[in-house]
XYZ file of C-alpha atoms in Angstrom:
207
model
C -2.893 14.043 -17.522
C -3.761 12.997 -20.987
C -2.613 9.615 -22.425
C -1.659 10.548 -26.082
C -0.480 6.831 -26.834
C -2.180 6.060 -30.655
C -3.184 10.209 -30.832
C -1.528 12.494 -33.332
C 1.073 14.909 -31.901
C -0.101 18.269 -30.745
C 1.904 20.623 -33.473
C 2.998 23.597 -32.004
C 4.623 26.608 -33.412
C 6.707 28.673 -30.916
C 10.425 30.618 -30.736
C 13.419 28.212 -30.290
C 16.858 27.976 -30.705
C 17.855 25.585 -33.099
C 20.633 22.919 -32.790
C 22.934 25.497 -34.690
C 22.435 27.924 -32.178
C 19.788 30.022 -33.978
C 17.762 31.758 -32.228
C 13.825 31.822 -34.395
C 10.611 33.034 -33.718
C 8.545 30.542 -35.253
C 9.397 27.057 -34.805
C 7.347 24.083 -36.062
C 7.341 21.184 -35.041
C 5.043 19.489 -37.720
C 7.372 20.870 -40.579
C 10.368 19.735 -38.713
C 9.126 16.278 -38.352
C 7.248 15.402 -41.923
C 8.017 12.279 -42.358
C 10.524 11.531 -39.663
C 10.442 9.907 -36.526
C 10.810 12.494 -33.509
C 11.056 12.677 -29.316
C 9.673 15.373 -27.689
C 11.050 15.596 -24.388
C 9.698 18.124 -21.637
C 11.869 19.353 -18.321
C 10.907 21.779 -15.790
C 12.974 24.709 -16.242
C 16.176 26.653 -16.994
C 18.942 26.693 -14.616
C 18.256 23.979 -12.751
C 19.464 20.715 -11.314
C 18.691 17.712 -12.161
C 17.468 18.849 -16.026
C 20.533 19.486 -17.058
C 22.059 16.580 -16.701
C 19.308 14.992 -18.701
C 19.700 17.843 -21.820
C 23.731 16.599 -22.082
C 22.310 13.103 -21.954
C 20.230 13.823 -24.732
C 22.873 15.202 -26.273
C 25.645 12.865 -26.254
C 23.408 10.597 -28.302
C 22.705 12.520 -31.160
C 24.875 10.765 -33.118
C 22.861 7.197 -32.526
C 19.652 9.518 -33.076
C 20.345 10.650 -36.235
C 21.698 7.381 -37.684
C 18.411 6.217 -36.791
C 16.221 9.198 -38.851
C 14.697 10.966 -35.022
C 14.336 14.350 -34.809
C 14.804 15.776 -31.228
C 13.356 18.763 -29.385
C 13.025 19.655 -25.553
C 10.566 21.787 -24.494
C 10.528 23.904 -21.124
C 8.349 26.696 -20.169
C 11.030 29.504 -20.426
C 12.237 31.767 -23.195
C 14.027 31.059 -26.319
C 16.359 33.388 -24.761
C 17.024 31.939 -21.438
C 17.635 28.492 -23.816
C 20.763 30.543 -25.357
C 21.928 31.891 -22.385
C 21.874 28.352 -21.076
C 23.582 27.270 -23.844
C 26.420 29.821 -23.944
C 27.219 28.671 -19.844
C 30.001 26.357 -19.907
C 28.969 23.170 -18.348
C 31.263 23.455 -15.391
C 29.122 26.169 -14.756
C 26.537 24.582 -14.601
C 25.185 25.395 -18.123
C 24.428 22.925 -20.824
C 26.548 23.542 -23.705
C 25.775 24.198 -27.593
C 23.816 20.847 -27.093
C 22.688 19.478 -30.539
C 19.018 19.573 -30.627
C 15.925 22.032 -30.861
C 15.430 23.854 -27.225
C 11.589 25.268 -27.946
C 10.035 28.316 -25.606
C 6.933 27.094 -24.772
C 6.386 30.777 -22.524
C 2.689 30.409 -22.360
C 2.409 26.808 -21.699
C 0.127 26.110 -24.474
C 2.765 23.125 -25.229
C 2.396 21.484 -21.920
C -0.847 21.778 -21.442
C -1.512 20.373 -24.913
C 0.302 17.407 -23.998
C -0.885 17.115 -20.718
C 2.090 17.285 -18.742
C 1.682 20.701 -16.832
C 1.892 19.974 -13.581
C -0.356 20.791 -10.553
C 1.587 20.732 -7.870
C -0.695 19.217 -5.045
C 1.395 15.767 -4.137
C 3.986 16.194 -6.613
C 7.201 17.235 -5.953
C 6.980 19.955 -8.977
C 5.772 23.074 -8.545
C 2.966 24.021 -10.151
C 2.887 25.621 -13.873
C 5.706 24.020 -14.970
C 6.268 21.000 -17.463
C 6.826 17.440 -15.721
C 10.056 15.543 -16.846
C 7.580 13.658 -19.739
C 9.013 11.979 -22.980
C 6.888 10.942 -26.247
C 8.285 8.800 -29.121
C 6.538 10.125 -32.588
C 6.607 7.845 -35.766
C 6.712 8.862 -39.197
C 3.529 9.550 -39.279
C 3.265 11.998 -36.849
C 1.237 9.424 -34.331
C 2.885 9.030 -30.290
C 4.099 5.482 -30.209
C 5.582 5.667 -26.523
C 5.019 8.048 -23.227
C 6.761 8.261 -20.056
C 6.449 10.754 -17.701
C 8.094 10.609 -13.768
C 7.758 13.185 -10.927
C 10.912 15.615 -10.414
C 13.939 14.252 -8.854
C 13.634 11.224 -10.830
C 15.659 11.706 -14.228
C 15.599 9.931 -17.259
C 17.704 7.186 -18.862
C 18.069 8.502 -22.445
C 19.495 4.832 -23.745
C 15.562 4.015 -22.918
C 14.359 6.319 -25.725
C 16.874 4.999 -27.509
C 15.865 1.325 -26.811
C 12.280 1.959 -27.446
C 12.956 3.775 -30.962
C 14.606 0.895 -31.798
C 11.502 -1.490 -31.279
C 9.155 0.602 -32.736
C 11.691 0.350 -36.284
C 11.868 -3.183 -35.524
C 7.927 -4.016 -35.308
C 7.405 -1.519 -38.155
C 10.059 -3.328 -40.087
C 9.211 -7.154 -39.149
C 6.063 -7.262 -37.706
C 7.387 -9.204 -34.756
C 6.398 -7.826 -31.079
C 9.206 -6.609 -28.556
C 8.654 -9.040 -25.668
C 10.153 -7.859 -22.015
C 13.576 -6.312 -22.048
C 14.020 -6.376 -25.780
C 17.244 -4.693 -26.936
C 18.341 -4.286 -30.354
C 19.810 -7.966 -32.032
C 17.126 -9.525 -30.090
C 14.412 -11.788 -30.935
C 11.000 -10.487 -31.585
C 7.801 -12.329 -30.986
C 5.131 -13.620 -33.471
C 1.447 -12.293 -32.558
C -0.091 -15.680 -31.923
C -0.519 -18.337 -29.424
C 2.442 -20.740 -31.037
C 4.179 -17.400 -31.693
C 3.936 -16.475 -27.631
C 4.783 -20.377 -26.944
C 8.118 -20.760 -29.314
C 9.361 -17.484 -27.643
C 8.671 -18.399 -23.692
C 9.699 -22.055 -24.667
C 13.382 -20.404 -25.683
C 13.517 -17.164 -23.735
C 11.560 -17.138 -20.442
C 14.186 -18.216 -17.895
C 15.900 -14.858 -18.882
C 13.605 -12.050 -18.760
């Protein structure tokens, strides 16, 4: 697995369907995201069980994403197609809904492998060849900021990417660390030993 923490993004340029439901054949993600901040989230497949719960997830917090200037896209190894046909299957059915975000085809697993997240197999609980359930926060300048990455049945809290945007504006913005369990509103921490000392003084008996 590669740690891409401080790296520039692997670009990629692959089929999608867009949040609109438009199905393209080239899709870019460095064109998408000039500029912008962005999360790039990778699930296994299609069709499947726990993943979808996690797309919706994503999903319902579009809203919160955009007020905050991310781009989103998910990435599986199946076809732009098999994206809309997920798409068009009502939820009840166990389909995902005209969810509002980029689903991109990465069919030849050039994505996953770029990113380091194609799994194995071996101990995992994945099967082998397909994309692990990994998440990377992008700044503006195109530069992963945050990774997280957990084996299959385990999914995702999405108000985590949320939270960690969030600090990543905040130390861009102030300058001021995000000590354990910052949340938006919170107090951020000076990079220095009286800095460290003013904030455990006033905050350690509740992290």
């Amino acid at each position: 697995m590669s740690i891409l923490v401080g790296k520039k993004a692997p670009d990629f340029t692959v089929p999608a369907v867009l949040a609109d439901g438009q199905i393209v054949d080239s899709f870019s993600l460095s064109e998408t995201i000039k500029g912008k901040y962005a999360i790039v989230f990778f699930y296994p497949l299609d069709f499947t069980f726990v993943c979808p719960s996690e797309i919706i997830a994503m999903s319902h917090r579009m809203d919160k994403f955009r007020e905050m200037g991310v781009e989103v896209i998910g990435v599986s190894i199946d076809s732009h197609f098999t994206h809309n046909a997920w798409r068009n299957t009502p939820v009840e059915q166990g389909g995902i809904g005209a969810v509002e975000y980029t689903l991109a085809a990465d069919m030849d697993h050039a994505i996953a492998k770029a990113y380091g997240i194609e799994s194995e197999g071996g101990d995992s609980y994945y099967p082998a060849g397909v994309a692990m359930r990994a998440s990377f926060v992008i700044d503006q300048k195109g530069i992963v900021r945050s990774q997280v990455v957990n084996d299959e049945p385990i999914g995702r809290n999405m108000d985590e990417l949320v939270r960690v945007v969030d600090a990543l504006q905040f130390f861009e913005e102030n300058g001021q660390v995000c000590p354990a369990g910052w949340n938006k509103g919170d107090k951020g921490m000076n990079t220095s030993p009286e800095g460290v000392a003013s904030y455990l003084a006033e905050n350690s008996k509740s992290l």
